[in-house]
């Protein structure tokens, strides 16, 4: 039996062309760049991410929602059109809501690995330049910490091995070795080696090594210490083995138990807390708390997480800021602005760099300084510009290289959706793309599911139309395009006063811009808006926006696809969406989710 | 062997696509563009014998490939390069014996060593996602879905086959230049992945300096038997720990697969340890050092488009070094991503590649010509080296290599009649010097990939993913 939530756990489903479900891959209607620059967010259904296909019912986040979507996807909307979405929101079922997810090994990201090595061995960049493994692969939703994607591939293992050898070379330097292993000063026998495993090994594994595990390492002793190599010889090879160990490079979230339920160990919880809220491995002190068993208590976990975030200060510390900003950058896709090419010659390297910084400052100001949540992120009127952006945007009256807080003119919109970088990255080289902008909103802010049609006509030649809007409206008049585009393009039309290079325009080709639109299938039904500010205000008010943002942060926190993560945090997301919690409070609330301490088969 | 009836359906589909492309008006303008003379130099510019001697010495030091030198025949090599977004009509295929058209013109100096392969479709796949079809022959429906057939790309199949016959230190090497619009999009959604093992997309280097350091490491006492034994025992610890995890994991297929990947990776490392510490000690490569001086070891900075041309040059030079010294027999290049907008530095300023393919087709042809010049640069370098492993002592590396340049689709997104050629003929085992046109229904890239495998002697079972039929017209007189 389904729970009846009038306003909870949104997941708008849009089935653009129901008969073409899971076709994907081809461009959406036209050739506007939708889905082709890698940033449209138009994701293909994935059989691995816990959503979309019928054969993954045991994956969190799938199940009833998908079943319902099949029924709803083709229902009639106001136009009597049998496709294009009906505004149906799927609550999590009783079985799915706050149900724990799967047991997992989460390979450390490059940043987590580097932080681990620097912490454990006290190596600064002058001692060790950093890991040389391949970059972390991006998942479909743009996050590079998805557990499914992070694997110990051939290249990874080979370069991990080389990295480990480089680190070991540093570790065996006498001064560092004596600091890490005081018993080495007196020559060091096998018991000194065991002490190394009990300290350094424990930090790397984030748990004590078992006797059997220690024996494996100590079995290297005779050969490694032969001749004049001594303790340092053993430490060198033991260090290489420890660093490349699957217990070091993977965050274990396997738990202990039997049957269908597995309780995460205290050490696993400590590891999740430490990496999740500081990006670093658990400290000795946190490992001690793990050993005591106290982390099974949700209040203790929240207190630990709060301490990792704030460290006794009123504002978040640097480590947490780095964690959250890594999430924000990937969620918004902002870094890629640095490589955008536009027909507008003023969209130069300096502008692109400043746009990236503007986005970072806006997010940081709302989340860290203002303690804001979804509403503030989307409806905030203030931004930050330096002299470059002030000149480029034409407001702010700022000069020089320092960024200053300024009020953005209302016609340029609000919050995240007014960021020049975001607007530029959802456009083509020379033209805005209402479709890309609409797709960004639907996918990243409303968590709609869009499925790509197969073969559709290209957009007509822009020279044949006075404005971009006319061009897209003509195109959408074609039936095979209308189903999807009527859900996307109107959202994009509301942003038409912001051009392809991210700045305000009053006219397009000398013609008035019409930024009015009817946004279909929201939880408030079909809503009329006029311009970017009204569009952003609508987004800020819609509960589905908060639920969606909650799903993405949970996704990043848990290393799962956002669709898979959505129901794992149903209770916490409800608090975020319904009570207007801050981003940080919501993030802390994830520690109380069953998934944080328990796993299912 | 394929062949047979006309392909009315094939042609109809193609007409449908072209009919909506809106390219007609541009073709006239393209025809007016005179092809420029190529900058490349054919085999007449081979290096003097001292260079060959150097290469032989590198091979000797590497301790690799000696069995070929002992008379096991021509050492075949493979280089795969994607041609993204195809070419505007009338700019690629040579017609009527005249000068080669705009895009392919830079390759004309290698006319006798190039074979155009015309008429092939990407197997049951359309649009840019065919980047995953090009070299796997797989039917791909979706960027994010994994390949459902557990098929490896042809570089992996041939690499494994070549290694079985004549071990090299690496099965294959994989280079790239700005393979995504940011490092945060490494392998994103399959958009930036072209080459695959049976379980996942291969990793690739974006920074030539890191590639060089990884592929050509300094020797590190690898002959010390105690050291080798210790390395093996360290790896054995890792294997044992993987076994421990496997035991507690239960039946989670996804996690078991991850452990399997890790274990297989350890096996490869173990094999490399067994092979000893040989390297290709040819000294620094100037183009690599030049880029190193600007971006250091940063992989992230290697995604800066400002370095695009130089990144490509350095990566291609690494490929030549690796093939020449016997480090590997197989290399792949990955420039840009399927629908990426890396700025191509043509006259008048960099143009975003993908957007231009749907905009100004004259400029797009210039972009593709720019890439052809890069291919020509590679061919020039390969043709300037006498193959140190060839018993004849006269064949160049290019003669014994097959450099494949293939598009995933055309600017109209149709993956039919894709632009494609290969250069070098595996010592005469592959035909070169003409255009082969295949007009039978269902002629696809699979036929071509099967041909490569058959000519290389890959067992049928190892190339079954490409079907049963090949293209005999492409088989050379010395196959």
Short mmCIF file of C-alpha atoms in Angstrom, two decimals, chain A residues 4-442:
data_model
loop_
_atom_site.label_atom_id
_atom_site.label_comp_id
_atom_site.label_asym_id
_atom_site.label_seq_id
_atom_site.Cartn_x
_atom_site.Cartn_y
_atom_site.Cartn_z
CA UNK A 4 -0.40 9.24 0.71
CA UNK A 5 1.87 12.24 0.83
CA UNK A 6 0.31 15.33 -0.61
CA UNK A 7 3.56 17.23 -0.76
CA UNK A 8 6.40 14.88 0.01
CA UNK A 9 9.19 13.17 -1.86
CA UNK A 10 8.75 14.67 -5.22
CA UNK A 11 9.83 13.02 -8.34
CA UNK A 12 8.25 14.47 -11.38
CA UNK A 13 8.25 12.05 -14.19
CA UNK A 14 8.21 13.15 -17.74
CA UNK A 15 7.96 10.63 -20.43
CA UNK A 16 8.55 12.59 -23.50
CA UNK A 17 7.80 9.84 -25.87
CA UNK A 18 6.42 6.96 -23.87
CA UNK A 19 6.79 4.45 -26.64
CA UNK A 20 10.46 5.26 -26.88
CA UNK A 21 11.30 4.68 -23.29
CA UNK A 22 14.93 3.98 -22.69
CA UNK A 23 15.88 4.65 -26.24
CA UNK A 24 18.07 7.55 -25.34
CA UNK A 25 21.26 8.58 -26.90
CA UNK A 26 20.12 10.58 -29.84
CA UNK A 27 19.76 14.28 -29.59
CA UNK A 28 16.53 15.68 -28.42
CA UNK A 29 14.55 17.66 -30.87
CA UNK A 30 16.75 19.87 -32.86
CA UNK A 31 20.35 20.57 -32.87
CA UNK A 32 20.61 23.06 -30.13
CA UNK A 33 23.31 21.21 -28.35
CA UNK A 34 20.96 19.53 -25.96
CA UNK A 35 22.71 16.58 -24.57
CA UNK A 36 25.71 17.07 -26.69
CA UNK A 37 27.97 19.22 -24.68
CA UNK A 38 27.83 16.85 -21.81
CA UNK A 39 26.07 19.25 -19.59
CA UNK A 40 22.47 19.10 -20.50
CA UNK A 41 21.86 16.74 -17.67
CA UNK A 42 19.65 14.72 -19.90
CA UNK A 43 20.51 11.44 -18.40
CA UNK A 44 19.85 8.16 -19.94
CA UNK A 45 18.10 5.58 -17.92
CA UNK A 46 20.63 3.49 -16.17
CA UNK A 47 20.30 -0.06 -15.12
CA UNK A 48 22.99 0.44 -12.56
CA UNK A 49 21.89 3.50 -10.75
CA UNK A 50 18.90 2.08 -9.10
CA UNK A 51 16.35 3.59 -11.33
CA UNK A 52 14.74 3.25 -14.61
CA UNK A 53 14.90 -0.33 -15.59
CA UNK A 54 12.78 -3.18 -14.57
CA UNK A 55 15.54 -5.51 -13.64
CA UNK A 56 16.99 -3.61 -10.73
CA UNK A 57 14.18 -3.66 -8.27
CA UNK A 58 16.47 -4.60 -5.46
CA UNK A 59 18.41 -1.39 -5.81
CA UNK A 60 17.46 1.44 -3.51
CA UNK A 61 15.40 4.07 -5.07
CA UNK A 62 13.79 1.85 -7.60
CA UNK A 63 10.75 -0.19 -7.17
CA UNK A 64 7.38 1.33 -6.74
CA UNK A 65 8.35 4.67 -8.12
CA UNK A 66 9.33 3.21 -11.39
CA UNK A 67 6.34 1.03 -11.55
CA UNK A 68 4.11 3.97 -11.02
CA UNK A 69 5.90 5.97 -13.62
CA UNK A 70 5.08 3.41 -16.20
CA UNK A 71 1.48 3.93 -15.45
CA UNK A 72 1.63 7.66 -15.19
CA UNK A 73 4.00 8.42 -17.94
CA UNK A 74 1.53 8.29 -20.70
CA UNK A 75 -1.44 9.82 -18.98
CA UNK A 76 -3.21 12.72 -20.51
CA UNK A 77 -2.30 16.23 -19.58
CA UNK A 78 -4.27 19.42 -19.91
CA UNK A 79 -3.85 19.47 -23.63
CA UNK A 80 -5.11 16.03 -24.01
CA UNK A 81 -1.71 15.10 -25.23
CA UNK A 82 -0.90 11.61 -24.17
CA UNK A 83 2.68 12.37 -23.48
CA UNK A 84 4.93 14.91 -22.01
CA UNK A 85 4.39 14.46 -18.31
CA UNK A 86 1.48 14.85 -16.03
CA UNK A 87 2.99 16.35 -12.94
CA UNK A 88 2.71 13.10 -11.06
CA UNK A 89 4.98 13.00 -8.05
CA UNK A 90 5.97 9.70 -6.64
CA UNK A 91 6.30 9.43 -2.90
CA UNK A 92 8.61 6.84 -1.50
CA UNK A 93 6.73 3.72 -0.60
CA UNK A 94 6.59 2.37 2.95
CA UNK A 95 9.19 -0.15 1.96
CA UNK A 96 11.51 2.36 0.38
CA UNK A 97 11.22 5.36 2.65
CA UNK A 98 14.31 5.55 4.84
CA UNK A 99 15.18 1.98 3.99
CA UNK A 100 18.93 1.36 4.15
CA UNK A 101 20.78 0.97 0.90
CA UNK A 102 23.20 -1.68 -0.28
CA UNK A 103 26.47 -2.79 1.23
CA UNK A 104 29.28 -1.05 -0.57
CA UNK A 105 32.96 -0.56 -0.97
CA UNK A 106 33.62 3.07 -1.80
CA UNK A 107 37.01 3.55 -3.35
CA UNK A 108 38.57 6.72 -2.04
CA UNK A 109 38.42 9.66 -4.37
CA UNK A 110 41.68 11.28 -5.34
CA UNK A 111 41.08 14.02 -2.78
CA UNK A 112 40.26 11.55 -0.04
CA UNK A 113 43.30 9.46 -0.84
CA UNK A 114 45.58 12.45 -0.79
CA UNK A 115 44.13 13.71 2.49
CA UNK A 116 44.58 10.26 3.99
CA UNK A 117 48.21 10.02 3.03
CA UNK A 118 49.00 13.53 4.17
CA UNK A 119 47.28 12.98 7.51
CA UNK A 120 48.70 9.58 8.29
CA UNK A 121 52.27 10.24 7.18
CA UNK A 122 52.31 13.98 7.84
CA UNK A 123 53.50 14.72 4.32
CA UNK A 124 53.14 18.20 2.90
CA UNK A 125 53.27 19.02 -0.81
CA UNK A 126 56.97 19.67 -0.56
CA UNK A 127 57.51 16.09 0.56
CA UNK A 128 55.06 14.49 -1.80
CA UNK A 129 53.41 16.12 -4.81
CA UNK A 130 50.26 14.02 -4.60
CA UNK A 131 48.73 10.94 -6.16
CA UNK A 132 49.17 10.20 -9.84
CA UNK A 133 46.30 7.82 -10.32
CA UNK A 134 43.79 8.51 -13.13
CA UNK A 135 41.13 11.14 -12.40
CA UNK A 136 37.96 10.02 -10.70
CA UNK A 137 35.38 9.20 -13.36
CA UNK A 138 32.21 11.22 -13.48
CA UNK A 139 28.89 9.48 -12.99
CA UNK A 140 25.86 10.32 -15.08
CA UNK A 141 24.79 13.04 -12.64
CA UNK A 142 28.22 14.63 -12.79
CA UNK A 143 29.51 13.52 -9.41
CA UNK A 144 32.98 12.03 -9.31
CA UNK A 145 32.54 10.10 -6.09
CA UNK A 146 29.97 7.58 -7.25
CA UNK A 147 30.85 4.25 -5.67
CA UNK A 148 29.86 2.31 -8.71
CA UNK A 149 32.21 4.21 -10.95
CA UNK A 150 35.25 4.22 -8.67
CA UNK A 151 37.21 1.08 -9.38
CA UNK A 152 40.73 -0.17 -9.05
CA UNK A 153 41.38 -0.36 -12.77
CA UNK A 154 44.65 -1.46 -14.34
CA UNK A 155 45.91 2.07 -14.66
CA UNK A 156 44.75 2.97 -11.18
CA UNK A 157 46.49 0.03 -9.57
CA UNK A 158 49.67 0.46 -11.53
CA UNK A 159 49.94 4.12 -10.66
CA UNK A 160 48.83 3.51 -7.09
CA UNK A 161 51.73 1.11 -6.81
CA UNK A 162 54.12 3.74 -8.12
CA UNK A 163 52.59 6.35 -5.82
CA UNK A 164 52.96 4.03 -2.86
CA UNK A 165 56.63 3.51 -3.67
CA UNK A 166 57.16 7.26 -3.79
CA UNK A 167 55.46 7.70 -0.43
CA UNK A 168 57.40 4.83 1.09
CA UNK A 169 60.63 6.49 0.03
CA UNK A 170 59.63 9.50 2.09
CA UNK A 171 58.46 7.44 5.04
CA UNK A 172 61.78 5.62 5.45
CA UNK A 173 63.76 8.81 5.74
CA UNK A 174 65.29 8.49 9.23
CA UNK A 175 63.81 11.65 10.70
CA UNK A 176 60.28 10.92 9.52
CA UNK A 177 60.53 7.27 10.45
CA UNK A 178 61.60 8.09 13.97
CA UNK A 179 58.60 10.39 14.32
CA UNK A 180 56.17 7.85 12.97
CA UNK A 181 57.76 4.96 14.78
CA UNK A 182 59.76 5.94 17.85
CA UNK A 183 61.02 2.42 18.39
CA UNK A 184 62.97 2.74 15.16
CA UNK A 185 65.47 4.96 16.94
CA UNK A 186 66.80 1.96 18.77
CA UNK A 187 67.21 -0.11 15.65
CA UNK A 188 63.83 -1.73 15.69
CA UNK A 189 62.99 -5.38 15.81
CA UNK A 190 59.92 -7.25 14.63
CA UNK A 191 57.87 -5.91 17.54
CA UNK A 192 58.64 -2.45 16.24
CA UNK A 193 57.21 -3.54 12.92
CA UNK A 194 54.09 -4.71 14.69
CA UNK A 195 53.83 -1.31 16.36
CA UNK A 196 53.90 0.25 12.90
CA UNK A 197 50.93 -1.84 11.90
CA UNK A 198 49.11 -0.94 15.12
CA UNK A 199 49.51 2.76 14.50
CA UNK A 200 50.04 3.61 10.86
CA UNK A 201 48.21 0.51 9.70
CA UNK A 202 45.25 1.34 11.91
CA UNK A 203 45.03 4.84 10.53
CA UNK A 204 45.18 3.64 6.95
CA UNK A 205 42.68 0.82 7.39
CA UNK A 206 40.55 2.98 9.71
CA UNK A 207 40.41 -0.04 12.02
CA UNK A 208 42.88 -2.29 13.80
CA UNK A 209 44.49 -5.01 11.75
CA UNK A 210 43.62 -8.54 12.73
CA UNK A 211 46.33 -10.92 13.84
CA UNK A 212 46.15 -12.78 10.57
CA UNK A 213 46.53 -9.56 8.65
CA UNK A 214 49.52 -8.50 10.70
CA UNK A 215 51.15 -11.84 10.14
CA UNK A 216 51.07 -11.32 6.38
CA UNK A 217 52.96 -8.09 6.72
CA UNK A 218 55.41 -9.42 9.25
CA UNK A 219 56.12 -12.35 6.97
CA UNK A 220 58.01 -9.88 4.82
CA UNK A 221 60.38 -9.21 7.69
CA UNK A 222 63.28 -11.54 6.97
CA UNK A 223 63.58 -10.80 3.29
CA UNK A 224 62.91 -7.09 3.63
CA UNK A 225 65.40 -6.52 6.42
CA UNK A 226 68.14 -8.71 4.96
CA UNK A 227 71.61 -7.30 4.68
CA UNK A 228 71.86 -3.73 5.81
CA UNK A 229 68.27 -2.85 4.99
CA UNK A 230 67.06 -3.28 8.56
CA UNK A 231 63.74 -1.98 9.83
CA UNK A 232 63.58 0.67 7.10
CA UNK A 233 63.64 -2.05 4.49
CA UNK A 234 60.59 -3.66 6.01
CA UNK A 235 58.80 -0.38 6.53
CA UNK A 236 59.33 0.47 2.88
CA UNK A 237 57.61 -2.64 1.59
CA UNK A 238 55.02 -2.81 4.34
CA UNK A 239 54.11 0.78 3.55
CA UNK A 240 53.67 0.00 -0.13
CA UNK A 241 51.48 -2.95 0.75
CA UNK A 242 49.45 -0.94 3.24
CA UNK A 243 48.86 1.94 0.87
CA UNK A 244 47.76 -0.24 -2.01
CA UNK A 245 45.65 -2.44 0.22
CA UNK A 246 41.97 -2.72 -0.67
CA UNK A 247 41.32 -1.89 2.98
CA UNK A 248 43.07 1.45 2.55
CA UNK A 249 41.76 2.52 -0.81
CA UNK A 250 38.18 1.47 -0.09
CA UNK A 251 35.84 2.90 2.48
CA UNK A 252 34.15 -0.18 3.81
CA UNK A 253 30.39 0.09 4.20
CA UNK A 254 29.77 -3.63 4.38
CA UNK A 255 28.68 -3.97 7.98
CA UNK A 256 28.34 -7.11 9.99
CA UNK A 257 25.39 -9.36 10.28
CA UNK A 258 23.53 -11.97 8.42
CA UNK A 259 20.41 -12.42 6.46
CA UNK A 260 19.15 -9.18 5.01
CA UNK A 261 20.43 -6.68 7.53
CA UNK A 262 23.98 -5.58 8.20
CA UNK A 263 24.98 -3.13 10.90
CA UNK A 264 27.93 -0.92 10.04
CA UNK A 265 30.73 -1.25 12.54
CA UNK A 266 31.78 1.67 14.67
CA UNK A 267 34.87 2.03 12.54
CA UNK A 268 32.84 2.13 9.36
CA UNK A 269 30.59 4.80 10.86
CA UNK A 270 33.60 6.80 11.99
CA UNK A 271 35.00 6.58 8.49
CA UNK A 272 31.76 7.78 6.95
CA UNK A 273 31.57 10.68 9.36
CA UNK A 274 35.15 11.74 8.88
CA UNK A 275 35.25 11.64 5.09
CA UNK A 276 31.67 12.86 4.78
CA UNK A 277 32.08 15.99 6.88
CA UNK A 278 35.77 16.77 6.68
CA UNK A 279 37.06 14.98 3.61
CA UNK A 280 39.75 13.41 5.77
CA UNK A 281 40.28 10.06 7.47
CA UNK A 282 39.10 9.58 11.04
CA UNK A 283 41.46 10.84 13.68
CA UNK A 284 42.92 8.62 16.36
CA UNK A 285 40.40 10.08 18.77
CA UNK A 286 37.47 9.30 16.50
CA UNK A 287 38.74 5.77 16.00
CA UNK A 288 38.83 5.41 19.77
CA UNK A 289 35.22 6.55 19.95
CA UNK A 290 34.40 4.06 17.26
CA UNK A 291 35.94 1.32 19.32
CA UNK A 292 33.76 2.26 22.27
CA UNK A 293 30.60 1.65 20.27
CA UNK A 294 29.11 5.06 20.98
CA UNK A 295 28.71 5.96 17.31
CA UNK A 296 25.70 3.68 17.11
CA UNK A 297 23.82 6.47 18.86
CA UNK A 298 22.33 8.96 16.41
CA UNK A 299 22.78 11.88 18.77
CA UNK A 300 26.46 11.10 19.14
CA UNK A 301 26.87 10.83 15.40
CA UNK A 302 25.25 14.19 14.90
CA UNK A 303 27.44 15.72 17.57
CA UNK A 304 30.55 14.27 15.95
CA UNK A 305 29.47 15.51 12.54
CA UNK A 306 28.70 18.96 13.92
CA UNK A 307 32.13 19.07 15.46
CA UNK A 308 33.70 18.09 12.16
CA UNK A 309 31.77 20.86 10.42
CA UNK A 310 32.17 23.65 12.93
CA UNK A 311 35.02 22.56 15.19
CA UNK A 312 33.70 24.75 17.98
CA UNK A 313 33.36 27.81 15.75
CA UNK A 314 30.20 29.59 14.71
CA UNK A 315 30.89 29.13 11.02
CA UNK A 316 31.97 26.00 9.18
CA UNK A 317 35.65 25.25 9.05
CA UNK A 318 37.84 24.99 5.99
CA UNK A 319 37.65 21.24 5.67
CA UNK A 320 33.88 21.14 5.59
CA UNK A 321 33.77 24.06 3.21
CA UNK A 322 36.01 22.12 0.84
CA UNK A 323 33.72 19.11 1.03
CA UNK A 324 30.58 21.11 0.38
CA UNK A 325 32.08 23.22 -2.37
CA UNK A 326 33.28 20.12 -4.17
CA UNK A 327 29.68 18.98 -4.16
CA UNK A 328 28.41 22.36 -5.32
CA UNK A 329 30.90 22.66 -8.16
CA UNK A 330 29.99 19.28 -9.53
CA UNK A 331 26.26 19.77 -8.99
CA UNK A 332 26.25 23.03 -10.90
CA UNK A 333 28.88 22.01 -13.42
CA UNK A 334 30.47 25.39 -13.01
CA UNK A 335 34.15 24.54 -13.57
CA UNK A 336 33.54 23.77 -17.21
CA UNK A 337 32.76 27.43 -17.79
CA UNK A 338 36.51 27.87 -17.99
CA UNK A 339 36.59 26.10 -21.34
CA UNK A 340 33.48 27.58 -22.94
CA UNK A 341 33.82 29.33 -26.26
CA UNK A 342 31.31 32.00 -27.21
CA UNK A 343 30.78 34.16 -30.21
CA UNK A 344 30.79 37.16 -27.89
CA UNK A 345 34.42 38.32 -28.00
CA UNK A 346 34.15 39.86 -24.54
CA UNK A 347 33.54 36.44 -23.05
CA UNK A 348 37.23 36.01 -22.48
CA UNK A 349 39.38 34.06 -20.06
CA UNK A 350 39.13 36.71 -17.37
CA UNK A 351 35.34 36.78 -17.57
CA UNK A 352 35.14 33.01 -17.45
CA UNK A 353 37.41 32.82 -14.42
CA UNK A 354 35.44 35.51 -12.62
CA UNK A 355 32.16 33.78 -13.40
CA UNK A 356 33.43 30.62 -11.78
CA UNK A 357 34.50 32.57 -8.72
CA UNK A 358 31.17 34.38 -8.58
CA UNK A 359 29.33 31.08 -8.42
CA UNK A 360 31.57 29.80 -5.66
CA UNK A 361 31.14 32.96 -3.63
CA UNK A 362 27.37 32.96 -3.96
CA UNK A 363 27.09 29.38 -2.78
CA UNK A 364 29.55 29.90 0.04
CA UNK A 365 27.82 33.04 1.19
CA UNK A 366 24.40 31.44 1.34
CA UNK A 367 25.45 28.14 2.86
CA UNK A 368 28.36 29.03 5.13
CA UNK A 369 27.82 32.64 6.05
CA UNK A 370 24.06 32.92 5.89
CA UNK A 371 23.10 29.44 6.99
CA UNK A 372 20.66 29.33 4.10
CA UNK A 373 18.76 26.55 2.44
CA UNK A 374 17.12 25.90 -0.88
CA UNK A 375 15.07 29.08 -0.84
CA UNK A 376 18.06 31.30 -0.26
CA UNK A 377 20.11 29.54 -2.90
CA UNK A 378 17.46 30.12 -5.51
CA UNK A 379 15.89 33.41 -4.57
CA UNK A 380 18.82 35.42 -3.29
CA UNK A 381 19.14 38.83 -4.92
CA UNK A 382 22.76 39.41 -4.09
CA UNK A 383 25.83 38.28 -5.93
CA UNK A 384 29.53 38.98 -5.99
CA UNK A 385 31.39 40.72 -8.79
CA UNK A 386 34.88 42.02 -9.35
CA UNK A 387 35.88 44.70 -11.75
CA UNK A 388 35.88 42.30 -14.67
CA UNK A 389 32.37 41.08 -14.06
CA UNK A 390 31.06 44.49 -13.12
CA UNK A 391 32.15 45.79 -16.49
CA UNK A 392 30.93 42.71 -18.28
CA UNK A 393 27.52 42.50 -16.64
CA UNK A 394 27.05 46.24 -16.51
CA UNK A 395 26.11 46.51 -12.87
CA UNK A 396 27.81 46.69 -9.51
CA UNK A 397 30.19 49.58 -10.11
CA UNK A 398 33.11 47.55 -8.80
CA UNK A 399 36.69 47.94 -9.94
CA UNK A 400 39.81 45.95 -9.30
CA UNK A 401 40.29 42.31 -8.63
CA UNK A 402 38.44 41.95 -5.35
CA UNK A 403 34.91 40.66 -5.34
CA UNK A 404 32.25 42.72 -3.64
CA UNK A 405 28.73 41.89 -2.62
CA UNK A 406 26.24 43.69 -4.87
CA UNK A 407 22.53 43.64 -5.52
CA UNK A 408 21.66 42.11 -8.85
CA UNK A 409 19.10 44.02 -10.95
CA UNK A 410 15.78 42.24 -10.70
CA UNK A 411 15.47 41.64 -14.41
CA UNK A 412 18.56 39.43 -14.30
CA UNK A 413 16.87 36.98 -12.03
CA UNK A 414 17.84 35.50 -8.70
CA UNK A 415 20.07 33.01 -7.03
CA UNK A 416 21.80 30.16 -8.78
CA UNK A 417 19.80 30.53 -11.96
CA UNK A 418 21.04 34.07 -12.41
CA UNK A 419 24.69 33.12 -12.38
CA UNK A 420 26.33 34.18 -15.60
CA UNK A 421 28.39 31.02 -15.72
CA UNK A 422 25.37 28.79 -15.38
CA UNK A 423 23.50 30.70 -18.04
CA UNK A 424 26.49 30.53 -20.38
CA UNK A 425 27.00 26.84 -19.85
CA UNK A 426 23.37 26.12 -20.76
CA UNK A 427 23.60 27.80 -24.13
CA UNK A 428 25.32 27.13 -27.41
CA UNK A 429 28.19 29.14 -28.82
CA UNK A 430 26.13 31.85 -30.40
CA UNK A 431 22.62 31.38 -29.14
CA UNK A 432 20.70 30.75 -25.98
CA UNK A 433 19.18 27.33 -25.66
CA UNK A 434 15.82 27.37 -23.93
CA UNK A 435 15.95 23.61 -24.09
CA UNK A 436 19.23 23.28 -22.26
CA UNK A 437 18.19 25.74 -19.62
CA UNK A 438 14.88 24.01 -19.20
CA UNK A 439 16.59 20.66 -18.98
CA UNK A 440 18.93 21.93 -16.30
CA UNK A 441 16.00 23.08 -14.20
CA UNK A 442 14.00 19.93 -14.75
#
